mmCIF file of C-alpha atoms in Angstrom:
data_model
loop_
_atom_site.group_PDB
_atom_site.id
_atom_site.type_symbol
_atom_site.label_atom_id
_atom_site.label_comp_id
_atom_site.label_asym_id
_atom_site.label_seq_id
_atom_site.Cartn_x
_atom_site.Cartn_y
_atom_site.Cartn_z
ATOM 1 C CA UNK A 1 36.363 -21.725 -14.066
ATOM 2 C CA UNK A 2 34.000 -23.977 -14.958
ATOM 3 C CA UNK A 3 29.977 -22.716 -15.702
ATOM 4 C CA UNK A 4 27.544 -23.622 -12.711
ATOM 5 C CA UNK A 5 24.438 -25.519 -14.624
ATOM 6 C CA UNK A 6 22.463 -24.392 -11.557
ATOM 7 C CA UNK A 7 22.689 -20.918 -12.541
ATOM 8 C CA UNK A 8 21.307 -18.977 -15.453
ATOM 9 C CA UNK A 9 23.988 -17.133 -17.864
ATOM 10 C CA UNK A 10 22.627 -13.801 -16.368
ATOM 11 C CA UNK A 11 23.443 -14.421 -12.529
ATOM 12 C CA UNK A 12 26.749 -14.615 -12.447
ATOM 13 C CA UNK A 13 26.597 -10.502 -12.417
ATOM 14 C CA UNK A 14 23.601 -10.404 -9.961
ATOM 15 C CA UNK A 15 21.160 -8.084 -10.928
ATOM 16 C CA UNK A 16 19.539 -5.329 -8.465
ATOM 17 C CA UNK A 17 16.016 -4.754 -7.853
ATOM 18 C CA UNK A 18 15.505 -2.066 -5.796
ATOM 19 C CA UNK A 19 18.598 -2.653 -2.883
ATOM 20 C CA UNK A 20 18.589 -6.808 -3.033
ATOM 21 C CA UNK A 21 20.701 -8.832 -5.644
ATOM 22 C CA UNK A 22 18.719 -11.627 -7.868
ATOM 23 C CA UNK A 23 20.078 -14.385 -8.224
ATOM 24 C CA UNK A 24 18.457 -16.952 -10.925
ATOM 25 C CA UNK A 25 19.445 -20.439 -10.528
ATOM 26 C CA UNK A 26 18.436 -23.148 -12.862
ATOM 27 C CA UNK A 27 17.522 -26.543 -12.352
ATOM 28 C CA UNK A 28 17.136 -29.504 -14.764
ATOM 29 C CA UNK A 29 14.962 -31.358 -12.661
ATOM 30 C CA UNK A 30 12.445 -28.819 -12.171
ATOM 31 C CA UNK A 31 10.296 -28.989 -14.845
ATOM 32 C CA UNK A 32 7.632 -26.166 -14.324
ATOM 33 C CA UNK A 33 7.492 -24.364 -11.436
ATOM 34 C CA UNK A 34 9.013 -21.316 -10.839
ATOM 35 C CA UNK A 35 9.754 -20.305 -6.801
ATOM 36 C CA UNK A 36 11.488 -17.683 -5.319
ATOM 37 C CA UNK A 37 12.666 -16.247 -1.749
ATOM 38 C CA UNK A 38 14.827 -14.282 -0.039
ATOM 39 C CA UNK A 39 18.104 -15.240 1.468
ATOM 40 C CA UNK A 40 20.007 -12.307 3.158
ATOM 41 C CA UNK A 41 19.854 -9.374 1.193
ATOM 42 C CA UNK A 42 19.158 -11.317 -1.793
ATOM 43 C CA UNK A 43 16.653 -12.982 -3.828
ATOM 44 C CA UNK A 44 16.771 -16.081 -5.184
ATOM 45 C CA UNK A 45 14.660 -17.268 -7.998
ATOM 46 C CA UNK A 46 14.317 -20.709 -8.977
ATOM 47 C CA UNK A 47 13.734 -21.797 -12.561
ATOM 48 C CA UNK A 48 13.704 -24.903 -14.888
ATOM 49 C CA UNK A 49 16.842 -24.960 -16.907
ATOM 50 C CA UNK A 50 14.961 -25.207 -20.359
ATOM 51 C CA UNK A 51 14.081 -21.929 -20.007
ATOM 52 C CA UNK A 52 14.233 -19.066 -22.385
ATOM 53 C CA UNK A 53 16.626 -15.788 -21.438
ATOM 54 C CA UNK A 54 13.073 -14.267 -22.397
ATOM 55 C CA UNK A 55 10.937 -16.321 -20.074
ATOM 56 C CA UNK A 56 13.512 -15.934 -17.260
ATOM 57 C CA UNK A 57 12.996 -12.025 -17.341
ATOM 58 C CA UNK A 58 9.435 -12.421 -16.892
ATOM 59 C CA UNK A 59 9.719 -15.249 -14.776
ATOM 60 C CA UNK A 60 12.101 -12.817 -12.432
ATOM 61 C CA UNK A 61 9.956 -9.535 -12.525
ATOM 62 C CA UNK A 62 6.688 -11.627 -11.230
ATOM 63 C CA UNK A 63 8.253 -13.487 -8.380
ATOM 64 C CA UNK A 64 9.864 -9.933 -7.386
ATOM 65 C CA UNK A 65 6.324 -8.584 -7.514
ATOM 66 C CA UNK A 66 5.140 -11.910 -5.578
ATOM 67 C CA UNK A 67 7.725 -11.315 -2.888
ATOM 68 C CA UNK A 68 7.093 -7.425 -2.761
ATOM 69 C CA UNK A 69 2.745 -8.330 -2.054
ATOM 70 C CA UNK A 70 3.887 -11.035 0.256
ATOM 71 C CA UNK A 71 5.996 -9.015 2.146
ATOM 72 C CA UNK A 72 3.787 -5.800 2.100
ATOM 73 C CA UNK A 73 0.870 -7.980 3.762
ATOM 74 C CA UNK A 74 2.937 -7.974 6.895
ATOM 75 C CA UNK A 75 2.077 -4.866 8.582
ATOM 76 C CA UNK A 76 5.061 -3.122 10.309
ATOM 77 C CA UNK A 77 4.525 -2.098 13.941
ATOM 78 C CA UNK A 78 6.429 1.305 14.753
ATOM 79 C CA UNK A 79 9.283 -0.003 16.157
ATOM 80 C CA UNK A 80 10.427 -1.763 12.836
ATOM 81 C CA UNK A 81 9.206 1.076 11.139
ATOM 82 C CA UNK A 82 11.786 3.256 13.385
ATOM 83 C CA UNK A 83 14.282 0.641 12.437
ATOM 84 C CA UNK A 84 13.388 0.536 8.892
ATOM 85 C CA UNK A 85 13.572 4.573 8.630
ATOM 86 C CA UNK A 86 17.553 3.871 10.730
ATOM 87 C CA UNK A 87 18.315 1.865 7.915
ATOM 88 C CA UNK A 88 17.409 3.906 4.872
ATOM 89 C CA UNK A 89 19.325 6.941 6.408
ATOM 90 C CA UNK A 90 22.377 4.967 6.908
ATOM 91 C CA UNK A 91 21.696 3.258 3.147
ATOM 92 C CA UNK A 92 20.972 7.060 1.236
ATOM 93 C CA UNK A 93 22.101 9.725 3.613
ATOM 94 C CA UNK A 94 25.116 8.017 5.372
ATOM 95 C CA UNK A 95 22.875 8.082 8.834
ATOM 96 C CA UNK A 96 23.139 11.842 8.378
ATOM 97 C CA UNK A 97 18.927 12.146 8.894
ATOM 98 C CA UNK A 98 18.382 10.999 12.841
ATOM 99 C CA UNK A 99 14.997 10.922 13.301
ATOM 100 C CA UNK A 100 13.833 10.222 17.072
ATOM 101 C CA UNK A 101 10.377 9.016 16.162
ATOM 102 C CA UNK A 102 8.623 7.347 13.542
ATOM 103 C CA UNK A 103 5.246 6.098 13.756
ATOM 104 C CA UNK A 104 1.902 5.376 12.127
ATOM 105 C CA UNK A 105 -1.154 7.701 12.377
ATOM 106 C CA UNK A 106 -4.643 7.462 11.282
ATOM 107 C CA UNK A 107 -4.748 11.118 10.706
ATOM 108 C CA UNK A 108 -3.493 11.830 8.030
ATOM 109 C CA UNK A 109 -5.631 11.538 4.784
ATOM 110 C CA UNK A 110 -4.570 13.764 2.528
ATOM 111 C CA UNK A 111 -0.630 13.406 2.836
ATOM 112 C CA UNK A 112 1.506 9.497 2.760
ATOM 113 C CA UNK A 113 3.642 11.126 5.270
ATOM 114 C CA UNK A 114 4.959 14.353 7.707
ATOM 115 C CA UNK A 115 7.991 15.302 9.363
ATOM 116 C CA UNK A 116 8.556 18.039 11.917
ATOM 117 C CA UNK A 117 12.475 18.334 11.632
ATOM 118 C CA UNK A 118 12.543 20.462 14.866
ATOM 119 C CA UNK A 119 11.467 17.448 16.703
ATOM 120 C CA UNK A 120 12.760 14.742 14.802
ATOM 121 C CA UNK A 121 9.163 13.099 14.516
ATOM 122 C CA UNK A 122 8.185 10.908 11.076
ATOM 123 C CA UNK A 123 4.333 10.273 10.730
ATOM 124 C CA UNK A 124 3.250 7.857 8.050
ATOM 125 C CA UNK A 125 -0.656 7.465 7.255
ATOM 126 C CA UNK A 126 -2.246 4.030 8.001
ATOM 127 C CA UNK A 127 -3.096 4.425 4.151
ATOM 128 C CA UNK A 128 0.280 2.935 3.530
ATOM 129 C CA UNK A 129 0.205 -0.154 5.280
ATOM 130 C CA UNK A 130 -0.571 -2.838 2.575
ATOM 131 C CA UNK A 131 1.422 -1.106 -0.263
ATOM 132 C CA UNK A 132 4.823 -2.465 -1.599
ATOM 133 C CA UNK A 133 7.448 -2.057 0.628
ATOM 134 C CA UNK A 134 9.301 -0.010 -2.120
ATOM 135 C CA UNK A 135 6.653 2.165 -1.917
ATOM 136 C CA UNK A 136 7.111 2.354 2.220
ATOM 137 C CA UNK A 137 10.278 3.207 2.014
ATOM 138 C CA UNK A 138 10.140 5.937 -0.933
ATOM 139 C CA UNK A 139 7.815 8.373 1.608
ATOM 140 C CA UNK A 140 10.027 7.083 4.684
ATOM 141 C CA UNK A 141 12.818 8.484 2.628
ATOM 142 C CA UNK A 142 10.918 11.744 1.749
ATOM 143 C CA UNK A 143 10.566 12.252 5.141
ATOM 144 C CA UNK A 144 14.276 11.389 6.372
ATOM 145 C CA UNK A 145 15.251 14.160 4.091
ATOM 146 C CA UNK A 146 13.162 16.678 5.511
ATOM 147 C CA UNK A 147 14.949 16.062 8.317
ATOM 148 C CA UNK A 148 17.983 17.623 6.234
ATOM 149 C CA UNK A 149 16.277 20.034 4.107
ATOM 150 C CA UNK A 150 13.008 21.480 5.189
ATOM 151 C CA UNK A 151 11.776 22.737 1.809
ATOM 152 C CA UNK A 152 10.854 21.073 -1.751
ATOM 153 C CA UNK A 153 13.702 23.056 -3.495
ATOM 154 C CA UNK A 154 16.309 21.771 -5.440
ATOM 155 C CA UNK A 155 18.159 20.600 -2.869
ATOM 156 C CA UNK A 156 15.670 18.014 -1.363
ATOM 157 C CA UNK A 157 15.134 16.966 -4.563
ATOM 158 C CA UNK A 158 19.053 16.145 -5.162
ATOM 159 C CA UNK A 159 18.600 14.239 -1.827
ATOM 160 C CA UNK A 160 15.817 11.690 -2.837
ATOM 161 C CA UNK A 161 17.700 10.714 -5.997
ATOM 162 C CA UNK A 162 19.968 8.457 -4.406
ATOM 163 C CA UNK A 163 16.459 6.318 -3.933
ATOM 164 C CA UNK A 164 16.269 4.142 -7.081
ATOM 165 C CA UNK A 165 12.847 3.904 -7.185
ATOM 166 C CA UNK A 166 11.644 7.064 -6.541
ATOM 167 C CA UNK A 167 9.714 7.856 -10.004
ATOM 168 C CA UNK A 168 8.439 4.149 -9.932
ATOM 169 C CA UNK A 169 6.886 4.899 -6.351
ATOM 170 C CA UNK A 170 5.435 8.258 -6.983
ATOM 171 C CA UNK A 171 3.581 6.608 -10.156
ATOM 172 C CA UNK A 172 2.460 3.946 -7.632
ATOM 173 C CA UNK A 173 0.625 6.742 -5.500
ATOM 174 C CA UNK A 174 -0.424 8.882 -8.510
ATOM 175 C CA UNK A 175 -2.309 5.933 -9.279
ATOM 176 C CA UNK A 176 -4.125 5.267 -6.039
ATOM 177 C CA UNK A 177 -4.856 8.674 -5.879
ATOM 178 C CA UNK A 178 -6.258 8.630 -9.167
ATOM 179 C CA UNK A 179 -8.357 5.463 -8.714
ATOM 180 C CA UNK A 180 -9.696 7.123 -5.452
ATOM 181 C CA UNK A 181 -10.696 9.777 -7.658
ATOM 182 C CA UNK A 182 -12.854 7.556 -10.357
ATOM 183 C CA UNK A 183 -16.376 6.900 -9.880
ATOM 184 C CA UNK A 184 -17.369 3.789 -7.754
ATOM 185 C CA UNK A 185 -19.941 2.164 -9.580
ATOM 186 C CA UNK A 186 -22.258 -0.460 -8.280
ATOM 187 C CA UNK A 187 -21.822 -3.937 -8.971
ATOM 188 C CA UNK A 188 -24.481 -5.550 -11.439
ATOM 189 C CA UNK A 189 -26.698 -8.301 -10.422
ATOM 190 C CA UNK A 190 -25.041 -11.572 -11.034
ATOM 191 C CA UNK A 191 -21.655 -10.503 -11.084
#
């Protein structure tokens, strides 16, 4: 079969960031923009043909990161959050984790999220809204498997592994945790 000159050496396998595929197709007339956006379950990323295996990596990761502030900005009412937390449990737990409400609450801190398994109830602090959607769906998973395993033992732990990004999510929090921790200093004159 013939090579496709719209697309790059590397998408012919498409890679997986997070759950999409990305798909990198190159074009000779576009000279130097880079654009990218998501079709289906996919993302496509749109390069000029000249460039390097190198540049296209970079190129990929900071369109991905584009996307993932884009999308973030869009605040999720609790419905789609509901329908977002439906999804993950069928994606990581086989729709094993039911819960019968998820919602966002303005009460909560000191914690990213809560679960009370006897009732089936997911709360998610307000705190979240704005973060990468990765991020989202890391604590919505933490919570979907409390609704399987009460505890932080072993076994919960097990469960959250079949999330991809788990450790890359935690560091996300660690680190606005942290920076809520450093001393706020006041701007200078002039600045």
């Amino acid at each position: 079969m013939p090579a496709d000159p719209h697309r790059s050496p590397t998408s012919d396998a498409p890679r997986r960031s997070g759950t999409s595929a990305v798909e990198v197709r190159r074009s000779s007339r576009r000279r130097r923009t880079v654009s990218a956006y998501r079709e289906g379950d996919r993302t496509i990323v749109l390069i000029p043909a000249r460039m390097s295996e190198a540049e296209e990596r970079r190129w990929v990761n900071v369109m991905l990161d584009k996307l993932a502030a884009q999308e973030s900005k869009r605040v999720l009412g609790d419905s789609q959050l509901h329908e977002r937390a439906e999804r993950l449990s069928a994606q990581y737990f086989d729709g094993r984790a039911r819960p019968r409400s998820v919602r966002w609450v303005t009460n909560q801190n000191t914690r990213w999220g809560s679960c009370t398994p006897g009732e089936g109830s997911i709360r998610l602090s307000h705190r979240l809204q704005g973060m990468p959607e990765y991020v989202i769906d890391y604590v919505l998973v933490h919570e979907l498997a409390h609704l399987l395993v009460p505890g932080h033992g072993a076994d919960f732990w097990r469960l959250l592994e079949a999330y991809p990004r788990t450790e890359r999510a935690r560091g996300y929090l660690e680190g606005v945790v942290a920076a809520d921790r450093l001393p706020h200093l006041p701007a200078g004159r002039g600045e």
